[in-house]
Structure formats: C-alpha cells, structure tokens
C-alpha cells in the first residue's frame, strides 16, 4: 500500500487473511477487477484462476540488531536438534 500511495496510484484493497482459502465467490469478485496485484505467494495460488494477476517481489532486510537477534534465536532453535 505504501508504494502505491507514494506514487499516487489509486487502488481498491481487497483484504484476505494469510492462508485464506479462496472461494468461488472470492474469485468472482477478484476477477471482476481490471488488475490484481498480490503477494508472490498468493500469485502462485491464483495465477491459473485469474487472468490479470500480478505481483511485486518482496525482499526482507534485517538491520544489525534484528539480524543478530534472529541469528541467536535460530541457533537456539537448531541446538534443540543436536
């Protein structure tokens, strides 16, 4: 949303929860829109059912403190299996 708003691109936000199982009614509503911009994950699920389906790739960046915390937590998690 931030990117679209920053570039003054008007859009309608259809909000579905993560891991949503799209119903036939959902697909009908979504397909009535001229274009669909979604996450890459949902694109893989929807691309065969919808014609105007697109996505923007997202990259995750961890800043130093967050990177160190994630590394500690992952090491702790992996040590459970040693």
JSON list of N, CA and C in Angstrom, two decimals:
[
{"chain": "A", "resi": 1, "resn": "UNK", "atom": "N", "xyz": [0.82, -1.19, 0.00]},
{"chain": "A", "resi": 1, "resn": "UNK", "atom": "CA", "xyz": [0.00, 0.00, 0.00]},
{"chain": "A", "resi": 1, "resn": "UNK", "atom": "C", "xyz": [0.86, 1.25, 0.00]},
{"chain": "A", "resi": 2, "resn": "UNK", "atom": "N", "xyz": [1.93, 1.22, 0.79]},
{"chain": "A", "resi": 2, "resn": "UNK", "atom": "CA", "xyz": [2.80, 2.39, 0.91]},
{"chain": "A", "resi": 2, "resn": "UNK", "atom": "C", "xyz": [3.32, 2.80, -0.47]},
{"chain": "A", "resi": 3, "resn": "UNK", "atom": "N", "xyz": [3.84, 1.84, -1.23]},
{"chain": "A", "resi": 3, "resn": "UNK", "atom": "CA", "xyz": [4.38, 2.11, -2.56]},
{"chain": "A", "resi": 3, "resn": "UNK", "atom": "C", "xyz": [3.32, 2.74, -3.46]},
{"chain": "A", "resi": 4, "resn": "UNK", "atom": "N", "xyz": [2.14, 2.14, -3.49]},
{"chain": "A", "resi": 4, "resn": "UNK", "atom": "CA", "xyz": [1.07, 2.65, -4.34]},
{"chain": "A", "resi": 4, "resn": "UNK", "atom": "C", "xyz": [0.64, 4.05, -3.93]},
{"chain": "A", "resi": 5, "resn": "UNK", "atom": "N", "xyz": [0.52, 4.28, -2.64]},
{"chain": "A", "resi": 5, "resn": "UNK", "atom": "CA", "xyz": [0.15, 5.61, -2.16]},
{"chain": "A", "resi": 5, "resn": "UNK", "atom": "C", "xyz": [1.22, 6.64, -2.47]},
{"chain": "A", "resi": 6, "resn": "UNK", "atom": "N", "xyz": [2.49, 6.27, -2.29]},
{"chain": "A", "resi": 6, "resn": "UNK", "atom": "CA", "xyz": [3.59, 7.19, -2.56]},
{"chain": "A", "resi": 6, "resn": "UNK", "atom": "C", "xyz": [3.61, 7.61, -4.03]},
{"chain": "A", "resi": 7, "resn": "UNK", "atom": "N", "xyz": [3.20, 6.72, -4.91]},
{"chain": "A", "resi": 7, "resn": "UNK", "atom": "CA", "xyz": [3.20, 7.01, -6.34]},
{"chain": "A", "resi": 7, "resn": "UNK", "atom": "C", "xyz": [1.83, 7.47, -6.84]},
{"chain": "A", "resi": 8, "resn": "UNK", "atom": "N", "xyz": [0.96, 7.79, -5.88]},
{"chain": "A", "resi": 8, "resn": "UNK", "atom": "CA", "xyz": [-0.38, 8.30, -6.17]},
{"chain": "A", "resi": 8, "resn": "UNK", "atom": "C", "xyz": [-1.14, 7.41, -7.15]},
{"chain": "A", "resi": 9, "resn": "UNK", "atom": "N", "xyz": [-1.03, 6.11, -6.93]},
{"chain": "A", "resi": 9, "resn": "UNK", "atom": "CA", "xyz": [-1.75, 5.13, -7.74]},
{"chain": "A", "resi": 9, "resn": "UNK", "atom": "C", "xyz": [-3.01, 4.75, -6.98]},
{"chain": "A", "resi": 10, "resn": "UNK", "atom": "N", "xyz": [-4.16, 4.99, -7.59]},
{"chain": "A", "resi": 10, "resn": "UNK", "atom": "CA", "xyz": [-5.41, 4.65, -6.91]},
{"chain": "A", "resi": 10, "resn": "UNK", "atom": "C", "xyz": [-5.65, 3.14, -7.01]},
{"chain": "A", "resi": 11, "resn": "UNK", "atom": "N", "xyz": [-6.19, 2.58, -5.95]},
{"chain": "A", "resi": 11, "resn": "UNK", "atom": "CA", "xyz": [-6.41, 1.14, -5.91]},
{"chain": "A", "resi": 11, "resn": "UNK", "atom": "C", "xyz": [-7.52, 0.83, -4.91]},
{"chain": "A", "resi": 12, "resn": "UNK", "atom": "N", "xyz": [-8.05, -0.35, -5.04]},
{"chain": "A", "resi": 12, "resn": "UNK", "atom": "CA", "xyz": [-9.02, -0.88, -4.09]},
{"chain": "A", "resi": 12, "resn": "UNK", "atom": "C", "xyz": [-8.35, -2.03, -3.37]},
{"chain": "A", "resi": 13, "resn": "UNK", "atom": "N", "xyz": [-8.30, -1.98, -2.07]},
{"chain": "A", "resi": 13, "resn": "UNK", "atom": "CA", "xyz": [-7.64, -3.02, -1.28]},
{"chain": "A", "resi": 13, "resn": "UNK", "atom": "C", "xyz": [-8.66, -4.08, -0.88]},
{"chain": "A", "resi": 14, "resn": "UNK", "atom": "N", "xyz": [-8.50, -5.27, -1.42]},
{"chain": "A", "resi": 14, "resn": "UNK", "atom": "CA", "xyz": [-9.31, -6.41, -1.00]},
{"chain": "A", "resi": 14, "resn": "UNK", "atom": "C", "xyz": [-8.46, -7.17, 0.01]},
{"chain": "A", "resi": 15, "resn": "UNK", "atom": "N", "xyz": [-8.92, -7.23, 1.22]},
{"chain": "A", "resi": 15, "resn": "UNK", "atom": "CA", "xyz": [-8.11, -7.77, 2.31]},
{"chain": "A", "resi": 15, "resn": "UNK", "atom": "C", "xyz": [-8.56, -9.19, 2.66]},
{"chain": "A", "resi": 16, "resn": "UNK", "atom": "N", "xyz": [-7.63, -10.13, 2.56]},
{"chain": "A", "resi": 16, "resn": "UNK", "atom": "CA", "xyz": [-7.87, -11.52, 2.96]},
{"chain": "A", "resi": 16, "resn": "UNK", "atom": "C", "xyz": [-6.82, -11.91, 3.98]},
{"chain": "A", "resi": 17, "resn": "UNK", "atom": "N", "xyz": [-7.19, -12.73, 4.92]},
{"chain": "A", "resi": 17, "resn": "UNK", "atom": "CA", "xyz": [-6.24, -13.20, 5.93]},
{"chain": "A", "resi": 17, "resn": "UNK", "atom": "C", "xyz": [-5.18, -14.09, 5.28]},
{"chain": "A", "resi": 18, "resn": "UNK", "atom": "N", "xyz": [-4.04, -14.20, 5.94]},
{"chain": "A", "resi": 18, "resn": "UNK", "atom": "CA", "xyz": [-2.98, -15.07, 5.47]},
{"chain": "A", "resi": 18, "resn": "UNK", "atom": "C", "xyz": [-3.50, -16.51, 5.41]},
{"chain": "A", "resi": 19, "resn": "UNK", "atom": "N", "xyz": [-3.11, -17.25, 4.41]},
{"chain": "A", "resi": 19, "resn": "UNK", "atom": "CA", "xyz": [-3.52, -18.64, 4.21]},
{"chain": "A", "resi": 19, "resn": "UNK", "atom": "C", "xyz": [-5.01, -18.77, 3.92]},
{"chain": "A", "resi": 20, "resn": "UNK", "atom": "N", "xyz": [-5.61, -17.70, 3.40]},
{"chain": "A", "resi": 20, "resn": "UNK", "atom": "CA", "xyz": [-7.04, -17.72, 3.07]},
{"chain": "A", "resi": 20, "resn": "UNK", "atom": "C", "xyz": [-7.30, -18.72, 1.95]},
{"chain": "A", "resi": 21, "resn": "UNK", "atom": "N", "xyz": [-8.32, -19.52, 2.10]},
{"chain": "A", "resi": 21, "resn": "UNK", "atom": "CA", "xyz": [-8.76, -20.42, 1.03]},
{"chain": "A", "resi": 21, "resn": "UNK", "atom": "C", "xyz": [-9.78, -19.67, 0.19]},
{"chain": "A", "resi": 22, "resn": "UNK", "atom": "N", "xyz": [-9.37, -19.29, -1.01]},
{"chain": "A", "resi": 22, "resn": "UNK", "atom": "CA", "xyz": [-10.24, -18.50, -1.88]},
{"chain": "A", "resi": 22, "resn": "UNK", "atom": "C", "xyz": [-11.42, -19.34, -2.35]},
{"chain": "A", "resi": 23, "resn": "UNK", "atom": "N", "xyz": [-12.62, -18.79, -2.16]},
{"chain": "A", "resi": 23, "resn": "UNK", "atom": "CA", "xyz": [-13.83, -19.47, -2.59]},
{"chain": "A", "resi": 23, "resn": "UNK", "atom": "C", "xyz": [-14.15, -19.06, -4.03]},
{"chain": "A", "resi": 24, "resn": "UNK", "atom": "N", "xyz": [-15.12, -19.74, -4.62]},
{"chain": "A", "resi": 24, "resn": "UNK", "atom": "CA", "xyz": [-15.57, -19.36, -5.96]},
{"chain": "A", "resi": 24, "resn": "UNK", "atom": "C", "xyz": [-16.11, -17.93, -5.96]},
{"chain": "A", "resi": 25, "resn": "UNK", "atom": "N", "xyz": [-16.78, -17.56, -4.88]},
{"chain": "A", "resi": 25, "resn": "UNK", "atom": "CA", "xyz": [-17.30, -16.19, -4.77]},
{"chain": "A", "resi": 25, "resn": "UNK", "atom": "C", "xyz": [-16.15, -15.19, -4.67]},
{"chain": "A", "resi": 26, "resn": "UNK", "atom": "N", "xyz": [-15.11, -15.51, -3.89]},
{"chain": "A", "resi": 26, "resn": "UNK", "atom": "CA", "xyz": [-13.93, -14.63, -3.82]},
{"chain": "A", "resi": 26, "resn": "UNK", "atom": "C", "xyz": [-13.34, -14.43, -5.21]},
{"chain": "A", "resi": 27, "resn": "UNK", "atom": "N", "xyz": [-13.16, -15.52, -5.94]},
{"chain": "A", "resi": 27, "resn": "UNK", "atom": "CA", "xyz": [-12.57, -15.45, -7.27]},
{"chain": "A", "resi": 27, "resn": "UNK", "atom": "C", "xyz": [-13.43, -14.65, -8.23]},
{"chain": "A", "resi": 28, "resn": "UNK", "atom": "N", "xyz": [-14.74, -14.75, -8.06]},
{"chain": "A", "resi": 28, "resn": "UNK", "atom": "CA", "xyz": [-15.66, -13.98, -8.91]},
{"chain": "A", "resi": 28, "resn": "UNK", "atom": "C", "xyz": [-15.48, -12.49, -8.65]},
{"chain": "A", "resi": 29, "resn": "UNK", "atom": "N", "xyz": [-15.42, -12.11, -7.38]},
{"chain": "A", "resi": 29, "resn": "UNK", "atom": "CA", "xyz": [-15.22, -10.69, -7.03]},
{"chain": "A", "resi": 29, "resn": "UNK", "atom": "C", "xyz": [-13.86, -10.21, -7.52]},
{"chain": "A", "resi": 30, "resn": "UNK", "atom": "N", "xyz": [-12.83, -10.99, -7.27]},
{"chain": "A", "resi": 30, "resn": "UNK", "atom": "CA", "xyz": [-11.48, -10.59, -7.66]},
{"chain": "A", "resi": 30, "resn": "UNK", "atom": "C", "xyz": [-11.36, -10.48, -9.18]},
{"chain": "A", "resi": 31, "resn": "UNK", "atom": "N", "xyz": [-11.94, -11.43, -9.89]},
{"chain": "A", "resi": 31, "resn": "UNK", "atom": "CA", "xyz": [-11.82, -11.43, -11.36]},
{"chain": "A", "resi": 31, "resn": "UNK", "atom": "C", "xyz": [-12.60, -10.28, -12.00]},
{"chain": "A", "resi": 32, "resn": "UNK", "atom": "N", "xyz": [-13.51, -9.66, -11.25]},
{"chain": "A", "resi": 32, "resn": "UNK", "atom": "CA", "xyz": [-14.26, -8.52, -11.79]},
{"chain": "A", "resi": 32, "resn": "UNK", "atom": "C", "xyz": [-13.41, -7.25, -11.82]},
{"chain": "A", "resi": 33, "resn": "UNK", "atom": "N", "xyz": [-12.26, -7.28, -11.18]},
{"chain": "A", "resi": 33, "resn": "UNK", "atom": "CA", "xyz": [-11.36, -6.12, -11.14]},
{"chain": "A", "resi": 33, "resn": "UNK", "atom": "C", "xyz": [-10.46, -6.15, -12.37]},
{"chain": "A", "resi": 34, "resn": "UNK", "atom": "N", "xyz": [-10.10, -4.98, -12.91]},
{"chain": "A", "resi": 34, "resn": "UNK", "atom": "CA", "xyz": [-9.29, -4.96, -14.13]},
{"chain": "A", "resi": 34, "resn": "UNK", "atom": "C", "xyz": [-7.87, -5.50, -13.94]},
{"chain": "A", "resi": 35, "resn": "UNK", "atom": "N", "xyz": [-7.32, -5.35, -12.75]},
{"chain": "A", "resi": 35, "resn": "UNK", "atom": "CA", "xyz": [-5.97, -5.83, -12.45]},
{"chain": "A", "resi": 35, "resn": "UNK", "atom": "C", "xyz": [-5.90, -6.29, -11.01]},
{"chain": "A", "resi": 36, "resn": "UNK", "atom": "N", "xyz": [-5.01, -7.24, -10.78]},
{"chain": "A", "resi": 36, "resn": "UNK", "atom": "CA", "xyz": [-4.81, -7.75, -9.43]},
{"chain": "A", "resi": 36, "resn": "UNK", "atom": "C", "xyz": [-3.32, -7.70, -9.12]},
{"chain": "A", "resi": 37, "resn": "UNK", "atom": "N", "xyz": [-2.99, -7.07, -8.01]},
{"chain": "A", "resi": 37, "resn": "UNK", "atom": "CA", "xyz": [-1.62, -7.03, -7.52]},
{"chain": "A", "resi": 37, "resn": "UNK", "atom": "C", "xyz": [-1.62, -7.71, -6.17]},
{"chain": "A", "resi": 38, "resn": "UNK", "atom": "N", "xyz": [-0.83, -8.76, -6.02]},
{"chain": "A", "resi": 38, "resn": "UNK", "atom": "CA", "xyz": [-0.87, -9.57, -4.81]},
{"chain": "A", "resi": 38, "resn": "UNK", "atom": "C", "xyz": [0.54, -9.95, -4.40]},
{"chain": "A", "resi": 39, "resn": "UNK", "atom": "N", "xyz": [0.63, -10.70, -3.32]},
{"chain": "A", "resi": 39, "resn": "UNK", "atom": "CA", "xyz": [1.92, -11.21, -2.89]},
{"chain": "A", "resi": 39, "resn": "UNK", "atom": "C", "xyz": [2.35, -12.32, -3.85]},
{"chain": "A", "resi": 40, "resn": "UNK", "atom": "N", "xyz": [3.63, -12.59, -3.88]},
{"chain": "A", "resi": 40, "resn": "UNK", "atom": "CA", "xyz": [4.14, -13.65, -4.75]},
{"chain": "A", "resi": 40, "resn": "UNK", "atom": "C", "xyz": [3.54, -15.01, -4.36]},
{"chain": "A", "resi": 41, "resn": "UNK", "atom": "N", "xyz": [3.38, -15.21, -3.06]},
{"chain": "A", "resi": 41, "resn": "UNK", "atom": "CA", "xyz": [2.80, -16.47, -2.57]},
{"chain": "A", "resi": 41, "resn": "UNK", "atom": "C", "xyz": [1.38, -16.66, -3.09]},
{"chain": "A", "resi": 42, "resn": "UNK", "atom": "N", "xyz": [0.55, -15.62, -2.98]},
{"chain": "A", "resi": 42, "resn": "UNK", "atom": "CA", "xyz": [-0.83, -15.74, -3.47]},
{"chain": "A", "resi": 42, "resn": "UNK", "atom": "C", "xyz": [-0.88, -15.76, -4.99]},
{"chain": "A", "resi": 43, "resn": "UNK", "atom": "N", "xyz": [0.06, -15.09, -5.64]},
{"chain": "A", "resi": 43, "resn": "UNK", "atom": "CA", "xyz": [0.13, -15.16, -7.10]},
{"chain": "A", "resi": 43, "resn": "UNK", "atom": "C", "xyz": [0.25, -16.62, -7.56]},
{"chain": "A", "resi": 44, "resn": "UNK", "atom": "N", "xyz": [1.12, -17.38, -6.91]},
{"chain": "A", "resi": 44, "resn": "UNK", "atom": "CA", "xyz": [1.32, -18.78, -7.28]},
{"chain": "A", "resi": 44, "resn": "UNK", "atom": "C", "xyz": [0.03, -19.58, -7.10]},
{"chain": "A", "resi": 45, "resn": "UNK", "atom": "N", "xyz": [-0.78, -19.18, -6.14]},
{"chain": "A", "resi": 45, "resn": "UNK", "atom": "CA", "xyz": [-2.05, -19.88, -5.89]},
{"chain": "A", "resi": 45, "resn": "UNK", "atom": "C", "xyz": [-3.15, -19.44, -6.85]},
{"chain": "A", "resi": 46, "resn": "UNK", "atom": "N", "xyz": [-3.09, -18.18, -7.33]},
{"chain": "A", "resi": 46, "resn": "UNK", "atom": "CA", "xyz": [-4.19, -17.59, -8.10]},
{"chain": "A", "resi": 46, "resn": "UNK", "atom": "C", "xyz": [-3.95, -17.52, -9.61]},
{"chain": "A", "resi": 47, "resn": "UNK", "atom": "N", "xyz": [-2.71, -17.62, -10.04]},
{"chain": "A", "resi": 47, "resn": "UNK", "atom": "CA", "xyz": [-2.37, -17.34, -11.44]},
{"chain": "A", "resi": 47, "resn": "UNK", "atom": "C", "xyz": [-3.13, -18.21, -12.45]},
{"chain": "A", "resi": 48, "resn": "UNK", "atom": "N", "xyz": [-3.48, -19.42, -12.09]},
{"chain": "A", "resi": 48, "resn": "UNK", "atom": "CA", "xyz": [-4.21, -20.28, -13.02]},
{"chain": "A", "resi": 48, "resn": "UNK", "atom": "C", "xyz": [-5.71, -20.02, -13.03]},
{"chain": "A", "resi": 49, "resn": "UNK", "atom": "N", "xyz": [-6.19, -19.26, -12.05]},
{"chain": "A", "resi": 49, "resn": "UNK", "atom": "CA", "xyz": [-7.62, -18.98, -11.94]},
{"chain": "A", "resi": 49, "resn": "UNK", "atom": "C", "xyz": [-8.00, -17.57, -12.40]},
{"chain": "A", "resi": 50, "resn": "UNK", "atom": "N", "xyz": [-7.02, -16.69, -12.48]},
{"chain": "A", "resi": 50, "resn": "UNK", "atom": "CA", "xyz": [-7.29, -15.29, -12.80]},
{"chain": "A", "resi": 50, "resn": "UNK", "atom": "C", "xyz": [-6.39, -14.81, -13.93]},
{"chain": "A", "resi": 51, "resn": "UNK", "atom": "N", "xyz": [-6.93, -13.99, -14.81]},
{"chain": "A", "resi": 51, "resn": "UNK", "atom": "CA", "xyz": [-6.15, -13.52, -15.96]},
{"chain": "A", "resi": 51, "resn": "UNK", "atom": "C", "xyz": [-5.22, -12.35, -15.65]},
{"chain": "A", "resi": 52, "resn": "UNK", "atom": "N", "xyz": [-5.70, -11.37, -14.94]},
{"chain": "A", "resi": 52, "resn": "UNK", "atom": "CA", "xyz": [-4.92, -10.14, -14.72]},
{"chain": "A", "resi": 52, "resn": "UNK", "atom": "C", "xyz": [-4.22, -10.15, -13.37]},
{"chain": "A", "resi": 53, "resn": "UNK", "atom": "N", "xyz": [-3.54, -11.24, -13.08]},
{"chain": "A", "resi": 53, "resn": "UNK", "atom": "CA", "xyz": [-2.89, -11.42, -11.78]},
{"chain": "A", "resi": 53, "resn": "UNK", "atom": "C", "xyz": [-1.41, -11.05, -11.89]},
{"chain": "A", "resi": 54, "resn": "UNK", "atom": "N", "xyz": [-0.95, -10.17, -11.00]},
{"chain": "A", "resi": 54, "resn": "UNK", "atom": "CA", "xyz": [0.44, -9.72, -10.98]},
{"chain": "A", "resi": 54, "resn": "UNK", "atom": "C", "xyz": [0.92, -9.66, -9.53]},
{"chain": "A", "resi": 55, "resn": "UNK", "atom": "N", "xyz": [2.24, -9.62, -9.36]},
{"chain": "A", "resi": 55, "resn": "UNK", "atom": "CA", "xyz": [2.80, -9.49, -8.02]},
{"chain": "A", "resi": 55, "resn": "UNK", "atom": "C", "xyz": [4.05, -8.63, -8.05]},
{"chain": "A", "resi": 56, "resn": "UNK", "atom": "N", "xyz": [4.41, -8.14, -6.89]},
{"chain": "A", "resi": 56, "resn": "UNK", "atom": "CA", "xyz": [5.66, -7.43, -6.68]},
{"chain": "A", "resi": 56, "resn": "UNK", "atom": "C", "xyz": [6.50, -8.29, -5.75]},
{"chain": "A", "resi": 57, "resn": "UNK", "atom": "N", "xyz": [7.74, -8.56, -6.15]},
{"chain": "A", "resi": 57, "resn": "UNK", "atom": "CA", "xyz": [8.64, -9.32, -5.28]},
{"chain": "A", "resi": 57, "resn": "UNK", "atom": "C", "xyz": [8.96, -8.51, -4.04]},
{"chain": "A", "resi": 58, "resn": "UNK", "atom": "N", "xyz": [9.08, -9.20, -2.94]},
{"chain": "A", "resi": 58, "resn": "UNK", "atom": "CA", "xyz": [9.40, -8.56, -1.67]},
{"chain": "A", "resi": 58, "resn": "UNK", "atom": "C", "xyz": [10.68, -9.19, -1.14]},
{"chain": "A", "resi": 59, "resn": "UNK", "atom": "N", "xyz": [11.60, -8.34, -0.71]},
{"chain": "A", "resi": 59, "resn": "UNK", "atom": "CA", "xyz": [12.85, -8.82, -0.11]},
{"chain": "A", "resi": 59, "resn": "UNK", "atom": "C", "xyz": [12.86, -8.39, 1.35]},
{"chain": "A", "resi": 60, "resn": "UNK", "atom": "N", "xyz": [13.32, -9.27, 2.20]},
{"chain": "A", "resi": 60, "resn": "UNK", "atom": "CA", "xyz": [13.40, -8.96, 3.63]},
{"chain": "A", "resi": 60, "resn": "UNK", "atom": "C", "xyz": [14.81, -8.51, 3.96]},
{"chain": "A", "resi": 61, "resn": "UNK", "atom": "N", "xyz": [14.90, -7.44, 4.70]},
{"chain": "A", "resi": 61, "resn": "UNK", "atom": "CA", "xyz": [16.19, -6.90, 5.11]},
{"chain": "A", "resi": 61, "resn": "UNK", "atom": "C", "xyz": [16.15, -6.77, 6.63]},
{"chain": "A", "resi": 62, "resn": "UNK", "atom": "N", "xyz": [17.15, -7.34, 7.29]},
{"chain": "A", "resi": 62, "resn": "UNK", "atom": "CA", "xyz": [17.25, -7.23, 8.74]},
{"chain": "A", "resi": 62, "resn": "UNK", "atom": "C", "xyz": [18.35, -6.24, 9.07]},
{"chain": "A", "resi": 63, "resn": "UNK", "atom": "N", "xyz": [18.04, -5.28, 9.90]},
{"chain": "A", "resi": 63, "resn": "UNK", "atom": "CA", "xyz": [19.05, -4.35, 10.36]},
{"chain": "A", "resi": 63, "resn": "UNK", "atom": "C", "xyz": [19.89, -5.03, 11.43]},
{"chain": "A", "resi": 64, "resn": "UNK", "atom": "N", "xyz": [21.02, -4.46, 11.75]},
{"chain": "A", "resi": 64, "resn": "UNK", "atom": "CA", "xyz": [22.01, -5.12, 12.60]},
{"chain": "A", "resi": 64, "resn": "UNK", "atom": "C", "xyz": [21.42, -5.76, 13.85]},
{"chain": "A", "resi": 65, "resn": "UNK", "atom": "N", "xyz": [20.69, -5.01, 14.64]},
{"chain": "A", "resi": 65, "resn": "UNK", "atom": "CA", "xyz": [20.14, -5.56, 15.89]},
{"chain": "A", "resi": 65, "resn": "UNK", "atom": "C", "xyz": [19.16, -6.70, 15.59]},
{"chain": "A", "resi": 66, "resn": "UNK", "atom": "N", "xyz": [18.30, -6.51, 14.61]},
{"chain": "A", "resi": 66, "resn": "UNK", "atom": "CA", "xyz": [17.34, -7.54, 14.24]},
{"chain": "A", "resi": 66, "resn": "UNK", "atom": "C", "xyz": [18.02, -8.77, 13.67]},
{"chain": "A", "resi": 67, "resn": "UNK", "atom": "N", "xyz": [19.07, -8.55, 12.91]},
{"chain": "A", "resi": 67, "resn": "UNK", "atom": "CA", "xyz": [19.82, -9.66, 12.31]},
{"chain": "A", "resi": 67, "resn": "UNK", "atom": "C", "xyz": [20.48, -10.49, 13.40]},
{"chain": "A", "resi": 68, "resn": "UNK", "atom": "N", "xyz": [21.08, -9.82, 14.37]},
{"chain": "A", "resi": 68, "resn": "UNK", "atom": "CA", "xyz": [21.75, -10.54, 15.47]},
{"chain": "A", "resi": 68, "resn": "UNK", "atom": "C", "xyz": [20.73, -11.32, 16.31]},
{"chain": "A", "resi": 69, "resn": "UNK", "atom": "N", "xyz": [19.59, -10.72, 16.60]},
{"chain": "A", "resi": 69, "resn": "UNK", "atom": "CA", "xyz": [18.56, -11.38, 17.38]},
{"chain": "A", "resi": 69, "resn": "UNK", "atom": "C", "xyz": [18.03, -12.61, 16.64]},
{"chain": "A", "resi": 70, "resn": "UNK", "atom": "N", "xyz": [17.77, -12.47, 15.36]},
{"chain": "A", "resi": 70, "resn": "UNK", "atom": "CA", "xyz": [17.30, -13.60, 14.56]},
{"chain": "A", "resi": 70, "resn": "UNK", "atom": "C", "xyz": [18.33, -14.72, 14.55]},
{"chain": "A", "resi": 71, "resn": "UNK", "atom": "N", "xyz": [19.59, -14.37, 14.40]},
{"chain": "A", "resi": 71, "resn": "UNK", "atom": "CA", "xyz": [20.65, -15.38, 14.38]},
{"chain": "A", "resi": 71, "resn": "UNK", "atom": "C", "xyz": [20.72, -16.13, 15.71]},
{"chain": "A", "resi": 72, "resn": "UNK", "atom": "N", "xyz": [20.62, -15.42, 16.84]},
{"chain": "A", "resi": 72, "resn": "UNK", "atom": "CA", "xyz": [20.62, -16.06, 18.15]},
{"chain": "A", "resi": 72, "resn": "UNK", "atom": "C", "xyz": [19.44, -17.01, 18.30]},
{"chain": "A", "resi": 73, "resn": "UNK", "atom": "N", "xyz": [18.27, -16.55, 17.89]},
{"chain": "A", "resi": 73, "resn": "UNK", "atom": "CA", "xyz": [17.07, -17.38, 18.02]},
{"chain": "A", "resi": 73, "resn": "UNK", "atom": "C", "xyz": [17.15, -18.62, 17.13]},
{"chain": "A", "resi": 74, "resn": "UNK", "atom": "N", "xyz": [17.67, -18.47, 15.93]},
{"chain": "A", "resi": 74, "resn": "UNK", "atom": "CA", "xyz": [17.82, -19.62, 15.04]},
{"chain": "A", "resi": 74, "resn": "UNK", "atom": "C", "xyz": [18.84, -20.62, 15.58]},
{"chain": "A", "resi": 75, "resn": "UNK", "atom": "N", "xyz": [19.92, -20.11, 16.14]},
{"chain": "A", "resi": 75, "resn": "UNK", "atom": "CA", "xyz": [20.93, -21.00, 16.74]},
{"chain": "A", "resi": 75, "resn": "UNK", "atom": "C", "xyz": [20.33, -21.75, 17.91]},
{"chain": "A", "resi": 76, "resn": "UNK", "atom": "N", "xyz": [19.56, -21.06, 18.75]},
{"chain": "A", "resi": 76, "resn": "UNK", "atom": "CA", "xyz": [18.90, -21.72, 19.88]},
{"chain": "A", "resi": 76, "resn": "UNK", "atom": "C", "xyz": [17.94, -22.77, 19.42]},
{"chain": "A", "resi": 77, "resn": "UNK", "atom": "N", "xyz": [17.19, -22.47, 18.38]},
{"chain": "A", "resi": 77, "resn": "UNK", "atom": "CA", "xyz": [16.23, -23.43, 17.83]},
{"chain": "A", "resi": 77, "resn": "UNK", "atom": "C", "xyz": [16.96, -24.65, 17.28]},
{"chain": "A", "resi": 78, "resn": "UNK", "atom": "N", "xyz": [18.01, -24.44, 16.52]},
{"chain": "A", "resi": 78, "resn": "UNK", "atom": "CA", "xyz": [18.74, -25.54, 15.89]},
{"chain": "A", "resi": 78, "resn": "UNK", "atom": "C", "xyz": [19.46, -26.39, 16.93]},
{"chain": "A", "resi": 79, "resn": "UNK", "atom": "N", "xyz": [19.87, -25.80, 18.05]},
{"chain": "A", "resi": 79, "resn": "UNK", "atom": "CA", "xyz": [20.55, -26.56, 19.10]},
{"chain": "A", "resi": 79, "resn": "UNK", "atom": "C", "xyz": [19.64, -27.58, 19.77]},
{"chain": "A", "resi": 80, "resn": "UNK", "atom": "N", "xyz": [18.34, -27.44, 19.60]},
{"chain": "A", "resi": 80, "resn": "UNK", "atom": "CA", "xyz": [17.39, -28.41, 20.14]},
{"chain": "A", "resi": 80, "resn": "UNK", "atom": "C", "xyz": [17.56, -29.78, 19.47]},
{"chain": "A", "resi": 81, "resn": "UNK", "atom": "N", "xyz": [18.10, -29.78, 18.27]},
{"chain": "A", "resi": 81, "resn": "UNK", "atom": "CA", "xyz": [18.17, -30.99, 17.47]},
{"chain": "A", "resi": 81, "resn": "UNK", "atom": "C", "xyz": [19.56, -31.63, 17.48]},
{"chain": "A", "resi": 82, "resn": "UNK", "atom": "N", "xyz": [20.46, -31.07, 18.28]},
{"chain": "A", "resi": 82, "resn": "UNK", "atom": "CA", "xyz": [21.83, -31.60, 18.31]},
{"chain": "A", "resi": 82, "resn": "UNK", "atom": "C", "xyz": [21.95, -32.65, 19.40]}
]
